Coordinates of C-alpha atoms and ligand atoms in Angstrom, one line a residue:
M191 CA -40.1 17.4 -46.1
E192 CA -43.1 18.0 -44.3
K193 CA -43.5 21.3 -44.4
Y194 CA -46.8 21.3 -42.1
F195 CA -47.5 18.6 -39.9
S196 CA -50.6 16.6 -39.9
L197 CA -53.3 17.6 -37.0
W198 CA -55.0 13.8 -37.3
S199 CA -51.3 12.5 -36.8
N200 CA -50.6 14.1 -33.2
P201 CA -52.1 11.6 -30.7
R202 CA -53.7 14.8 -28.4
F203 CA -56.0 15.3 -31.6
S204 CA -57.0 11.4 -32.1
E205 CA -58.1 11.0 -28.6
I206 CA -60.6 14.3 -28.9
I207 CA -62.0 13.5 -32.2
P208 CA -64.1 10.8 -31.6
H209 CA -63.8 7.6 -33.7
V210 CA -66.8 7.5 -34.5
M211 CA -66.3 10.3 -36.9
Q212 CA -63.6 8.4 -39.3
Q213 CA -66.0 5.6 -40.0
D214 CA -69.0 7.7 -40.9
L215 CA -66.6 9.3 -43.8
S216 CA -65.8 6.9 -47.0
K217 CA -62.7 8.6 -47.9
I218 CA -60.2 12.0 -46.8
L219 CA -61.0 14.5 -50.3
I220 CA -58.0 16.5 -49.1
N221 CA -55.5 16.6 -46.4
T222 CA -54.0 19.4 -44.4
T223 CA -50.6 19.4 -45.8
T224 CA -52.8 20.0 -49.8
I225 CA -55.1 22.6 -48.1
F226 CA -52.1 24.7 -46.3
A227 CA -50.2 24.5 -49.6
R228 CA -53.0 26.3 -51.4
L229 CA -53.9 28.5 -49.3
D230 CA -50.2 30.3 -49.4
E231 CA -50.8 30.5 -53.0
L232 CA -54.6 32.1 -52.6
A233 CA -52.8 34.8 -50.2
T234 CA -50.5 35.5 -52.4
E235 CA -53.1 36.1 -55.4
I236 CA -55.0 38.2 -53.3
T237 CA -52.6 40.0 -51.4
E238 CA -51.3 41.2 -54.8
F239 CA -54.5 41.8 -55.7
Y240 CA -55.7 44.6 -53.0
K241 CA -51.9 45.5 -52.7
G242 CA -52.6 49.7 -51.2
Q243 CA -56.1 49.0 -51.0
E244 CA -58.3 48.8 -48.1
L245 CA -60.2 45.9 -48.1
T246 CA -63.2 44.6 -45.8
V247 CA -63.5 40.6 -45.7
L248 CA -67.0 39.4 -44.8
C249 CA -66.5 35.6 -43.5
L250 CA -69.8 33.7 -44.2
M251 CA -70.0 31.8 -40.5
S252 CA -70.0 28.8 -40.2
G253 CA -68.6 27.4 -42.7
S254 CA -65.6 29.8 -43.3
L255 CA -64.3 29.4 -39.9
M256 CA -61.2 27.3 -40.5
F257 CA -60.9 28.3 -44.0
G258 CA -61.2 32.0 -43.0
A259 CA -58.6 32.2 -39.8
D260 CA -56.3 30.0 -41.9
L261 CA -56.3 32.0 -44.8
L262 CA -56.5 35.2 -43.8
R263 CA -53.3 35.4 -41.6
R264 CA -51.8 34.6 -44.4
I265 CA -53.1 37.8 -46.1
P266 CA -50.7 40.8 -44.9
L267 CA -53.0 43.9 -45.3
P268 CA -54.7 45.6 -43.2
L269 CA -57.6 43.9 -43.5
R270 CA -61.4 44.9 -41.5
I271 CA -62.5 41.3 -40.8
I272 CA -66.8 40.9 -40.1
C273 CA -68.4 37.5 -39.8
L274 CA -71.9 37.2 -40.9
S275 CA -73.9 34.3 -40.1
V276 CA -75.9 33.3 -42.9
S277 CA -77.7 29.9 -43.8
S278 CA -79.0 27.8 -46.5
Y279 CA -79.4 24.3 -45.3
H280 CA -80.8 23.8 -42.2
G281 CA -78.8 20.7 -41.5
G282 CA -79.7 18.3 -44.4
T283 CA -77.4 17.4 -47.3
S284 CA -79.3 19.6 -50.2
T285 CA -80.0 23.0 -49.9
T286 CA -83.8 24.4 -49.3
G287 CA -83.7 27.4 -51.9
Q288 CA -83.7 29.8 -49.0
V289 CA -81.1 31.9 -47.4
T290 CA -81.7 33.4 -44.2
F291 CA -79.6 36.5 -43.1
H292 CA -79.4 35.7 -38.9
Q293 CA -78.0 40.1 -38.7
A294 CA -78.3 43.3 -40.2
L295 CA -74.9 43.9 -43.0
P296 CA -72.6 45.7 -42.2
D297 CA -71.5 49.8 -43.5
L298 CA -69.6 48.5 -46.3
D299 CA -70.2 51.8 -48.5
G300 CA -67.6 52.5 -51.1
R301 CA -65.6 49.4 -49.7
H302 CA -63.7 46.8 -51.7
V303 CA -65.5 43.8 -50.3
L304 CA -64.2 40.0 -50.0
I305 CA -66.6 37.7 -49.0
I306 CA -65.2 34.2 -48.0
D307 CA -67.4 30.4 -47.9
D308 CA -67.0 27.8 -47.9
I309 CA -67.8 25.9 -50.7
L310 CA -70.1 26.9 -53.8
D311 CA -72.6 24.3 -54.1
T312 CA -75.6 25.4 -56.1
G313 CA -74.4 29.4 -55.4
L314 CA -78.0 30.4 -54.1
T315 CA -76.4 31.7 -50.9
L316 CA -73.3 33.8 -52.6
T317 CA -75.9 35.1 -55.5
T318 CA -78.4 36.5 -53.0
L319 CA -75.9 37.8 -50.5
R320 CA -74.2 39.4 -53.6
E321 CA -77.5 40.9 -55.2
K322 CA -78.2 42.1 -51.4
L323 CA -75.1 43.7 -51.1
L324 CA -75.2 45.7 -54.1
A325 CA -78.4 47.0 -53.3
E326 CA -78.4 48.1 -49.7
C327 CA -74.8 49.3 -49.2
K328 CA -73.3 50.0 -52.3
P329 CA -69.4 48.3 -52.0
L330 CA -67.2 49.5 -54.4
S331 CA -66.5 45.7 -55.9
T332 CA -67.3 42.9 -54.2
K333 CA -65.7 39.7 -55.1
V334 CA -66.0 36.1 -53.4
C335 CA -63.3 33.2 -52.2
V336 CA -64.6 30.1 -51.7
L337 CA -62.3 26.8 -50.3
L338 CA -64.3 24.6 -52.4
R339 CA -66.4 24.7 -55.6
K340 CA -68.5 21.6 -56.8
D341 CA -69.0 20.5 -59.8
I342 CA -72.6 20.8 -61.1
G343 CA -72.6 22.9 -64.0
R344 CA -74.2 26.1 -62.6
E345 CA -74.3 29.2 -64.0
R346 CA -71.5 31.4 -65.3
S347 CA -73.3 34.2 -63.6
T348 CA -72.9 32.0 -60.3
D349 CA -69.3 31.9 -59.8
A350 CA -66.1 33.0 -57.2
E351 CA -62.7 34.7 -58.2
Y352 CA -61.1 32.7 -56.0
V353 CA -61.3 28.6 -55.8
G354 CA -59.0 26.6 -53.5
F355 CA -60.2 23.3 -55.0
D356 CA -63.0 22.2 -57.5
I357 CA -64.2 18.6 -56.0
A358 CA -66.9 16.5 -57.7
N359 CA -70.7 16.4 -56.8
E360 CA -70.3 15.0 -53.2
F361 CA -71.0 15.5 -49.8
V362 CA -68.4 16.5 -47.9
V363 CA -67.4 17.6 -43.9
G364 CA -64.6 18.5 -42.1
Y365 CA -62.3 21.8 -41.9
G366 CA -65.2 24.2 -41.4
L367 CA -67.7 22.0 -43.3
D368 CA -70.8 20.9 -41.0
F369 CA -73.1 17.6 -41.3
Q370 CA -76.2 18.8 -39.1
E371 CA -73.5 20.9 -37.1
K372 CA -70.8 18.0 -37.0
Y373 CA -67.5 17.4 -38.3
R374 CA -66.6 21.3 -38.1
N375 CA -63.3 20.5 -36.5
L376 CA -61.6 17.7 -38.3
P377 CA -58.6 19.0 -40.4
F378 CA -59.2 17.4 -43.5
I379 CA -61.9 17.5 -45.5
G380 CA -63.8 14.2 -46.1
V381 CA -66.7 12.8 -47.8
L382 CA -69.7 11.7 -45.6
R383 CA -71.4 8.1 -46.2
G384 CA -74.0 8.7 -47.8
E385 CA -75.2 5.9 -45.3
V386 CA -74.7 8.8 -43.0
A387 CA -76.2 11.8 -44.6
A388 CA -79.3 9.3 -45.4
L389 CA -80.2 9.3 -41.1
Ligands
IMP164 P1 -75.4 26.8 -52.3 O1 -76.1 28.2 -51.3 O2 -76.4 25.6 -52.4 O3 -74.2 27.0 -52.9 O4 -74.9 26.5 -50.8 C1 -74.1 26.9 -49.6 C2 -73.9 26.2 -48.8 O5 -74.1 24.9 -48.5 C3 -72.5 26.7 -48.1 O6 -71.7 27.4 -47.7 C4 -72.5 24.9 -47.0 O7 -72.8 25.7 -45.9 C5 -74.1 24.4 -47.8 N1 -73.1 22.7 -48.5 C6 -72.8 22.8 -49.4 N2 -72.7 21.8 -49.7 C7 -72.1 21.4 -48.9 C8 -71.4 20.1 -48.5 O8 -71.0 19.0 -49.7 N3 -70.9 20.0 -47.2 C9 -71.4 20.6 -45.9 N4 -71.7 21.8 -46.9 C10 -72.5 22.2 -47.7
MG165 MG1 -73.4 23.7 -43.6

């Protein structure tokens, strides 16, 4: 029994996505059905934890666009949702070591804050944001929820409380994740071919 239909198998969708995208990927790593089933589990866990409390969600753009939208509509709590534009990659496949905040931080004084991001790679983005929040915003609590966590042996202090999937150290795209701003609208997560990333 297929609970979730696959957007990719929808002919209208495959007309919209150019064929070349399929050629740019070495494989589909996580399909839509698997993503949605895991979102159900994550949403249940988060709802249970924050039940009866006010929660502010910070969605880091643009990577968490799909993940945030699909996860948050599964959480039946009164949420305050804020999108923040933060970047650390600037178009390549490895971090620049610098995190850029494109706008001022919102008022988070005395609030429970859940940060939502697409992927935990080096952890630089999330660690920098968390430190900035604690230094400048006085939140009551901060937790991090990521769709993906790369297996790169980072320090324990740089981690997320909620993780969708643990993956190998490969460059992935789709379901919000990009390479040079492309592939975000793929409804699944795929591995980018090395040749494409090297271009
Ligand atoms: P970090 O600061 O090194 O943890 O990197 C976080 C950001 O880098 C993520 O929010 C993504 O935008 C980007 N990133 C890291 N790994 C990947 C990947 O495999 N595919 C696409 N973007 C990635
Ligand atoms: Mg990116």
